[in-house]
mmCIF file of C-alpha atoms in Angstrom:
data_model
loop_
_atom_site.group_PDB
_atom_site.id
_atom_site.type_symbol
_atom_site.label_atom_id
_atom_site.label_comp_id
_atom_site.label_asym_id
_atom_site.label_seq_id
_atom_site.Cartn_x
_atom_site.Cartn_y
_atom_site.Cartn_z
ATOM 1 C CA MET A 239 -64.873 -12.106 -23.435
ATOM 2 C CA GLU A 240 -67.336 -11.667 -20.642
ATOM 3 C CA GLN A 241 -70.092 -11.046 -23.217
ATOM 4 C CA GLY A 242 -69.187 -14.239 -25.069
ATOM 5 C CA ASN A 243 -69.266 -16.266 -21.860
ATOM 6 C CA ASP A 244 -72.726 -14.857 -21.074
ATOM 7 C CA GLN A 245 -73.935 -15.882 -24.527
ATOM 8 C CA GLU A 246 -72.629 -19.425 -24.107
ATOM 9 C CA LEU A 247 -74.283 -19.640 -20.713
ATOM 10 C CA ASN A 248 -77.584 -18.449 -22.125
ATOM 11 C CA LEU A 249 -77.448 -21.053 -24.888
ATOM 12 C CA GLN A 250 -76.836 -23.815 -22.419
ATOM 13 C CA ASN A 251 -79.704 -22.653 -20.231
ATOM 14 C CA LEU A 252 -82.143 -22.625 -23.118
ATOM 15 C CA GLN A 253 -84.431 -25.572 -23.693
ATOM 16 C CA ILE A 254 -82.844 -26.610 -27.046
ATOM 17 C CA GLU A 255 -82.320 -29.980 -28.550
ATOM 18 C CA PRO A 256 -78.712 -31.228 -28.258
ATOM 19 C CA GLN A 257 -78.167 -31.330 -32.043
ATOM 20 C CA LYS A 258 -79.386 -27.758 -32.539
ATOM 21 C CA LEU A 259 -77.453 -26.575 -29.480
ATOM 22 C CA HIS A 260 -74.178 -27.971 -30.949
ATOM 23 C CA LYS A 261 -74.730 -26.107 -34.238
ATOM 24 C CA LEU A 262 -75.411 -22.837 -32.412
ATOM 25 C CA GLN A 263 -72.212 -23.173 -30.350
ATOM 26 C CA LYS A 264 -70.108 -23.772 -33.494
ATOM 27 C CA LEU A 265 -71.613 -20.655 -35.066
ATOM 28 C CA GLN A 266 -70.773 -18.640 -31.953
ATOM 29 C CA LYS A 267 -67.072 -19.724 -32.049
ATOM 30 C CA SER A 268 -66.861 -18.828 -35.748
ATOM 31 C CA GLN A 269 -68.084 -15.282 -35.022
ATOM 32 C CA LYS A 270 -65.367 -14.859 -32.321
ATOM 33 C CA LEU A 271 -62.610 -15.878 -34.752
ATOM 34 C CA GLN A 272 -63.904 -13.426 -37.336
ATOM 35 C CA GLY A 273 -63.758 -10.650 -34.722
ATOM 36 C CA LEU A 274 -60.126 -11.451 -33.852
ATOM 37 C CA SER A 275 -59.123 -11.529 -37.513
ATOM 38 C CA ARG A 276 -59.853 -7.801 -37.784
ATOM 39 C CA PHE A 277 -56.969 -7.088 -35.332
ATOM 40 C CA LEU A 278 -54.484 -9.530 -36.875
ATOM 41 C CA PRO A 279 -52.817 -6.996 -39.278
ATOM 42 C CA LEU A 280 -52.306 -4.528 -36.428
ATOM 43 C CA VAL A 281 -50.728 -7.177 -34.186
ATOM 44 C CA LEU A 282 -48.407 -8.344 -36.954
ATOM 45 C CA GLY A 283 -47.396 -4.736 -37.681
ATOM 46 C CA ILE A 284 -46.448 -4.084 -34.067
ATOM 47 C CA LEU A 285 -44.429 -7.293 -33.924
ATOM 48 C CA SER A 286 -42.622 -6.446 -37.169
ATOM 49 C CA ILE A 287 -41.593 -3.015 -35.803
ATOM 50 C CA GLY A 288 -40.230 -4.571 -32.643
ATOM 51 C CA LEU A 289 -38.214 -7.098 -34.642
ATOM 52 C CA ALA A 290 -36.936 -4.658 -37.269
ATOM 53 C CA ASP A 291 -35.431 -2.050 -34.900
ATOM 54 C CA PRO A 292 -32.690 -4.276 -33.388
ATOM 55 C CA VAL A 293 -31.715 -5.521 -36.837
ATOM 56 C CA ALA A 294 -31.492 -2.002 -38.223
ATOM 57 C CA ALA A 295 -29.532 -0.808 -35.207
ATOM 58 C CA GLN A 296 -27.096 -3.692 -35.555
ATOM 59 C CA GLU A 297 -26.644 -2.927 -39.239
ATOM 60 C CA ARG A 298 -25.902 0.715 -38.466
ATOM 61 C CA MET A 299 -23.265 -0.302 -35.925
ATOM 62 C CA LEU A 300 -21.629 -2.626 -38.464
ATOM 63 C CA ARG A 301 -21.390 0.170 -41.032
ATOM 64 C CA THR A 302 -19.391 2.682 -39.007
ATOM 65 C CA LEU A 303 -16.042 4.401 -39.366
ATOM 66 C CA SER A 304 -13.931 5.623 -36.420
ATOM 67 C CA VAL A 305 -11.537 8.517 -36.984
ATOM 68 C CA SER A 306 -9.336 10.515 -34.603
ATOM 69 C CA GLY A 307 -8.717 14.185 -35.273
ATOM 70 C CA ARG A 308 -5.959 16.359 -33.847
ATOM 71 C CA GLY A 309 -5.980 20.083 -33.215
ATOM 72 C CA VAL A 310 -3.084 22.354 -32.259
ATOM 73 C CA GLU A 311 -3.283 25.985 -31.178
ATOM 74 C CA THR A 312 -0.197 28.103 -30.509
ATOM 75 C CA ILE A 313 -0.274 30.930 -27.969
ATOM 76 C CA ALA A 314 2.318 33.363 -26.699
ATOM 77 C CA ALA A 315 3.740 32.932 -23.207
ATOM 78 C CA THR A 316 3.007 36.215 -21.456
ATOM 79 C CA ILE A 317 3.976 35.405 -17.858
ATOM 80 C CA ALA A 318 7.417 34.604 -16.443
ATOM 81 C CA ARG A 319 7.753 32.865 -13.091
ATOM 82 C CA VAL A 320 11.162 33.369 -11.507
ATOM 83 C CA ASP A 321 12.563 31.170 -8.730
ATOM 84 C CA LEU A 322 15.637 32.519 -6.957
ATOM 85 C CA GLY A 323 17.197 32.353 -3.534
ATOM 86 C CA VAL A 324 19.773 33.501 -1.034
ATOM 87 C CA GLU A 325 22.376 31.063 0.240
ATOM 88 C CA PHE A 326 25.085 31.669 2.839
ATOM 89 C CA GLN A 327 27.484 29.392 4.691
ATOM 90 C CA GLY A 328 29.345 30.096 7.933
ATOM 91 C CA LYS A 329 30.631 28.512 11.116
ATOM 92 C CA ASN A 330 27.888 29.717 13.461
ATOM 93 C CA ALA A 331 24.246 28.750 12.902
ATOM 94 C CA SER A 332 22.870 31.981 14.367
ATOM 95 C CA GLU A 333 25.152 34.153 12.278
ATOM 96 C CA VAL A 334 24.271 32.213 9.133
ATOM 97 C CA GLN A 335 20.562 32.617 9.756
ATOM 98 C CA GLN A 336 20.898 36.357 10.400
ATOM 99 C CA GLU A 337 22.939 36.860 7.248
ATOM 100 C CA VAL A 338 20.438 34.952 5.131
ATOM 101 C CA ALA A 339 17.578 36.974 6.624
ATOM 102 C CA SER A 340 19.370 40.271 5.986
ATOM 103 C CA ARG A 341 20.145 39.475 2.359
ATOM 104 C CA SER A 342 16.662 38.079 1.773
ATOM 105 C CA ASN A 343 15.072 41.276 3.090
ATOM 106 C CA ALA A 344 17.186 43.312 0.683
ATOM 107 C CA VAL A 345 16.088 41.137 -2.242
ATOM 108 C CA VAL A 346 12.418 41.281 -1.199
ATOM 109 C CA ASN A 347 12.523 45.079 -0.890
ATOM 110 C CA LEU A 348 14.020 45.336 -4.370
ATOM 111 C CA LEU A 349 11.337 43.054 -5.834
ATOM 112 C CA ARG A 350 8.554 45.030 -4.198
ATOM 113 C CA THR A 351 9.799 48.231 -5.784
ATOM 114 C CA GLN A 352 9.524 46.463 -9.157
ATOM 115 C CA ASN A 353 5.830 45.660 -8.560
ATOM 116 C CA VAL A 354 6.215 41.950 -9.234
ATOM 117 C CA GLU A 355 3.197 39.676 -8.714
ATOM 118 C CA ASN A 356 2.720 36.645 -6.458
ATOM 119 C CA LEU A 357 5.896 37.292 -4.483
ATOM 120 C CA GLN A 358 6.217 34.494 -1.930
ATOM 121 C CA THR A 359 8.679 32.457 0.090
ATOM 122 C CA ARG A 360 9.141 28.952 -1.304
ATOM 123 C CA GLY A 361 11.250 27.570 1.487
ATOM 124 C CA ILE A 362 13.687 28.362 4.311
ATOM 125 C CA ARG A 363 16.377 25.937 5.354
ATOM 126 C CA LEU A 364 19.294 25.804 7.806
ATOM 127 C CA GLU A 365 21.450 22.678 7.829
ATOM 128 C CA PRO A 366 24.822 21.552 9.183
ATOM 129 C CA VAL A 367 27.749 21.070 6.824
ATOM 130 C CA TYR A 368 30.116 18.160 7.435
ATOM 131 C CA ASN A 369 33.507 17.214 6.103
ATOM 132 C CA TYR A 370 34.189 13.527 5.637
ATOM 133 C CA ALA A 371 37.814 12.358 5.828
ATOM 134 C CA ASN A 372 39.448 9.157 6.986
ATOM 135 C CA ASP A 373 36.060 7.629 7.772
ATOM 136 C CA ARG A 374 35.359 10.476 10.138
ATOM 137 C CA GLN A 375 32.586 13.090 10.105
ATOM 138 C CA GLU A 376 33.577 16.605 11.127
ATOM 139 C CA LEU A 377 31.186 19.557 11.529
ATOM 140 C CA ILE A 378 32.651 22.532 9.674
ATOM 141 C CA GLY A 379 29.724 24.969 9.664
ATOM 142 C CA TYR A 380 26.153 25.661 8.623
ATOM 143 C CA ARG A 381 24.386 26.505 5.390
ATOM 144 C CA GLY A 382 21.248 28.603 5.205
ATOM 145 C CA THR A 383 18.944 29.165 2.221
ATOM 146 C CA ASN A 384 15.821 31.192 1.544
ATOM 147 C CA LYS A 385 13.974 30.562 -1.728
ATOM 148 C CA LEU A 386 11.634 33.122 -3.293
ATOM 149 C CA SER A 387 9.403 33.156 -6.348
ATOM 150 C CA PHE A 388 7.479 35.825 -8.215
ATOM 151 C CA ARG A 389 5.715 36.457 -11.506
ATOM 152 C CA VAL A 390 6.420 39.238 -13.963
ATOM 153 C CA ALA A 391 6.138 40.062 -17.661
ATOM 154 C CA PRO A 392 8.812 38.195 -19.640
ATOM 155 C CA ASP A 393 10.358 41.358 -21.063
ATOM 156 C CA ARG A 394 11.101 42.563 -17.511
ATOM 157 C CA ALA A 395 12.359 39.283 -16.083
ATOM 158 C CA GLY A 396 16.013 39.663 -17.064
ATOM 159 C CA GLN A 397 16.373 43.169 -15.673
ATOM 160 C CA ILE A 398 14.667 42.292 -12.380
ATOM 161 C CA VAL A 399 16.746 39.158 -11.880
ATOM 162 C CA ASP A 400 19.938 41.155 -12.471
ATOM 163 C CA GLY A 401 18.813 43.616 -9.805
ATOM 164 C CA ALA A 402 17.979 40.803 -7.380
ATOM 165 C CA VAL A 403 21.474 39.349 -7.774
ATOM 166 C CA GLN A 404 22.999 42.743 -7.039
ATOM 167 C CA ALA A 405 20.755 43.026 -3.961
ATOM 168 C CA GLY A 406 22.015 39.729 -2.528
ATOM 169 C CA ALA A 407 20.445 36.775 -4.374
ATOM 170 C CA THR A 408 22.991 34.008 -4.889
ATOM 171 C CA ARG A 409 20.864 31.278 -6.468
ATOM 172 C CA ILE A 410 18.776 31.426 -9.637
ATOM 173 C CA GLU A 411 16.700 28.263 -9.619
ATOM 174 C CA GLY A 412 15.188 28.990 -13.008
ATOM 175 C CA ILE A 413 12.566 30.824 -15.027
ATOM 176 C CA ASN A 414 9.542 29.277 -16.678
ATOM 177 C CA PHE A 415 7.088 30.910 -19.026
ATOM 178 C CA THR A 416 3.385 30.370 -19.470
ATOM 179 C CA ALA A 417 0.287 32.043 -20.876
ATOM 180 C CA SER A 418 -2.551 33.433 -18.792
ATOM 181 C CA ASP A 419 -5.337 31.111 -17.637
ATOM 182 C CA ALA A 420 -7.846 32.884 -19.898
ATOM 183 C CA ALA A 421 -5.595 32.517 -22.952
ATOM 184 C CA ILE A 422 -4.995 28.831 -22.221
ATOM 185 C CA ASP A 423 -8.743 28.186 -21.858
ATOM 186 C CA GLN A 424 -9.501 29.864 -25.194
ATOM 187 C CA ALA A 425 -6.690 27.915 -26.845
ATOM 188 C CA GLN A 426 -8.076 24.631 -25.493
ATOM 189 C CA GLN A 427 -11.520 25.373 -26.951
ATOM 190 C CA GLN A 428 -10.018 26.262 -30.322
ATOM 191 C CA ALA A 429 -7.848 23.128 -30.320
ATOM 192 C CA LEU A 430 -10.969 21.007 -29.719
ATOM 193 C CA ARG A 431 -12.760 22.692 -32.623
ATOM 194 C CA LEU A 432 -9.794 22.063 -34.900
ATOM 195 C CA ALA A 433 -9.599 18.419 -33.780
ATOM 196 C CA THR A 434 -13.299 17.889 -34.518
ATOM 197 C CA GLN A 435 -12.992 19.464 -37.961
ATOM 198 C CA ASP A 436 -9.927 17.340 -38.677
ATOM 199 C CA ALA A 437 -11.784 14.125 -37.770
ATOM 200 C CA GLN A 438 -14.740 15.022 -39.998
ATOM 201 C CA LYS A 439 -12.427 15.897 -42.873
ATOM 202 C CA GLN A 440 -10.652 12.555 -42.578
ATOM 203 C CA ALA A 441 -13.964 10.683 -42.563
ATOM 204 C CA ASP A 442 -15.222 12.527 -45.654
ATOM 205 C CA THR A 443 -11.974 11.815 -47.505
ATOM 206 C CA VAL A 444 -12.102 8.088 -46.784
ATOM 207 C CA LEU A 445 -15.805 7.648 -47.512
ATOM 208 C CA SER A 446 -15.764 9.688 -50.727
ATOM 209 C CA SER A 447 -12.846 7.590 -51.975
ATOM 210 C CA LEU A 448 -15.081 4.531 -51.566
ATOM 211 C CA ASN A 449 -18.167 6.224 -53.077
ATOM 212 C CA LEU A 450 -19.861 6.162 -49.693
ATOM 213 C CA THR A 451 -21.753 8.923 -47.917
ATOM 214 C CA ARG A 452 -21.429 10.029 -44.322
ATOM 215 C CA ARG A 453 -24.757 9.708 -42.519
ATOM 216 C CA GLU A 454 -24.568 10.589 -38.836
ATOM 217 C CA ILE A 455 -22.203 10.700 -35.881
ATOM 218 C CA VAL A 456 -23.114 7.869 -33.506
ATOM 219 C CA ASN A 457 -20.389 8.376 -30.883
ATOM 220 C CA ILE A 458 -18.042 11.170 -29.765
ATOM 221 C CA GLN A 459 -14.989 10.726 -27.567
ATOM 222 C CA VAL A 460 -13.019 13.760 -26.404
ATOM 223 C CA ASN A 461 -9.526 12.533 -25.654
ATOM 224 C CA GLY A 462 -8.543 15.786 -23.989
ATOM 225 C CA ALA A 463 -7.138 19.267 -24.457
ATOM 226 C CA THR A 464 -4.441 19.464 -21.822
ATOM 227 C CA PRO A 465 -2.854 22.729 -20.680
ATOM 228 C CA PRO A 466 0.604 23.272 -22.134
ATOM 229 C CA PRO A 467 3.613 22.646 -19.889
ATOM 230 C CA PRO A 468 5.623 25.708 -18.861
ATOM 231 C CA ILE A 469 8.650 26.638 -20.938
ATOM 232 C CA PHE A 470 11.773 26.393 -18.779
ATOM 233 C CA LEU A 471 14.857 28.536 -19.146
ATOM 234 C CA ARG A 472 17.644 26.172 -18.155
ATOM 235 C CA ALA A 473 21.183 26.826 -16.941
ATOM 236 C CA ALA A 474 19.933 30.073 -15.440
ATOM 237 C CA SER A 475 22.537 30.296 -12.687
ATOM 238 C CA GLU A 476 25.418 30.217 -15.162
ATOM 239 C CA ALA A 477 23.829 32.814 -17.410
ATOM 240 C CA PHE A 478 23.144 35.305 -14.647
ATOM 241 C CA ALA A 479 26.544 34.796 -13.053
ATOM 242 C CA GLN A 480 28.306 36.207 -16.100
ATOM 243 C CA GLY A 481 27.379 39.749 -15.127
ATOM 244 C CA ALA A 482 26.101 40.807 -18.554
ATOM 245 C CA PRO A 483 22.498 41.977 -19.034
ATOM 246 C CA THR A 484 20.380 38.860 -19.182
ATOM 247 C CA PRO A 485 18.185 38.391 -22.281
ATOM 248 C CA VAL A 486 14.940 36.525 -21.615
ATOM 249 C CA ILE A 487 12.885 35.296 -24.586
ATOM 250 C CA PRO A 488 9.714 33.383 -23.639
ATOM 251 C CA GLY A 489 8.655 31.776 -26.931
ATOM 252 C CA ASP A 490 5.261 30.177 -27.608
ATOM 253 C CA GLN A 491 3.229 27.356 -26.114
ATOM 254 C CA ARG A 492 1.355 24.626 -27.976
ATOM 255 C CA VAL A 493 -2.083 23.499 -26.816
ATOM 256 C CA GLU A 494 -3.089 20.135 -28.310
ATOM 257 C CA ALA A 495 -6.435 18.322 -28.380
ATOM 258 C CA SER A 496 -7.717 15.019 -29.777
ATOM 259 C CA VAL A 497 -11.261 13.945 -30.676
ATOM 260 C CA THR A 498 -12.475 10.529 -31.897
ATOM 261 C CA LEU A 499 -15.699 10.281 -33.913
ATOM 262 C CA THR A 500 -17.641 7.155 -34.854
ATOM 263 C CA ILE A 501 -19.629 7.863 -38.009
ATOM 264 C CA SER A 502 -22.221 5.702 -39.747
ATOM 265 C CA TYR A 503 -22.345 5.453 -43.536
#
């Protein structure tokens, strides 16, 4: 542009008749337009690319199929967590506390000889006991409790609990079963793989039924692979109170996962 301006300036500075000067200026403008015309196809091509992309993207989004796949992996529960306790009631708070401590020590010593894992105290409590009669509250004694928990292999849980009861445990809060952290993690990964395969299989079935072809996955949503809840053995106190050897059967755990795929076709 600067060169063109210089040329126009030179023409105006020349000593030329007005009629000839006008013809020369028209010729100069014509040459500029011819120069720009060489770039016109390139400019139009760039503009067409910019306009085509949004349209194509919108078309791809309109031709999509969303499917949700589900995966389930079953694993064995290999760990039993036992919650038990010692409870004693008497008239004197100090005597109650001493008795609970003595019985708890006997139970703890027994559990340690069995090499249980994660043995810990879950709670200690001493509380007054009242009798309510004729709209009156009467203190009749104290109740003390000491709750313990530990982990052990399921096939040993029944025998150890029986021994703990003989050593002084008076409360069986319950037993729950679970798999190891490593086994649960592997099961979650496998459940996700199965869920993804299930979603793809569903998409292929639907599209092939309509004579359509799956193109590409445009969105992935992992809805989760949650750890399985523990398996609880209920009514434990009644079972252990019968005095017979206690059978403990852990069962299996289910790990579930869900994946949603959006697929273009």
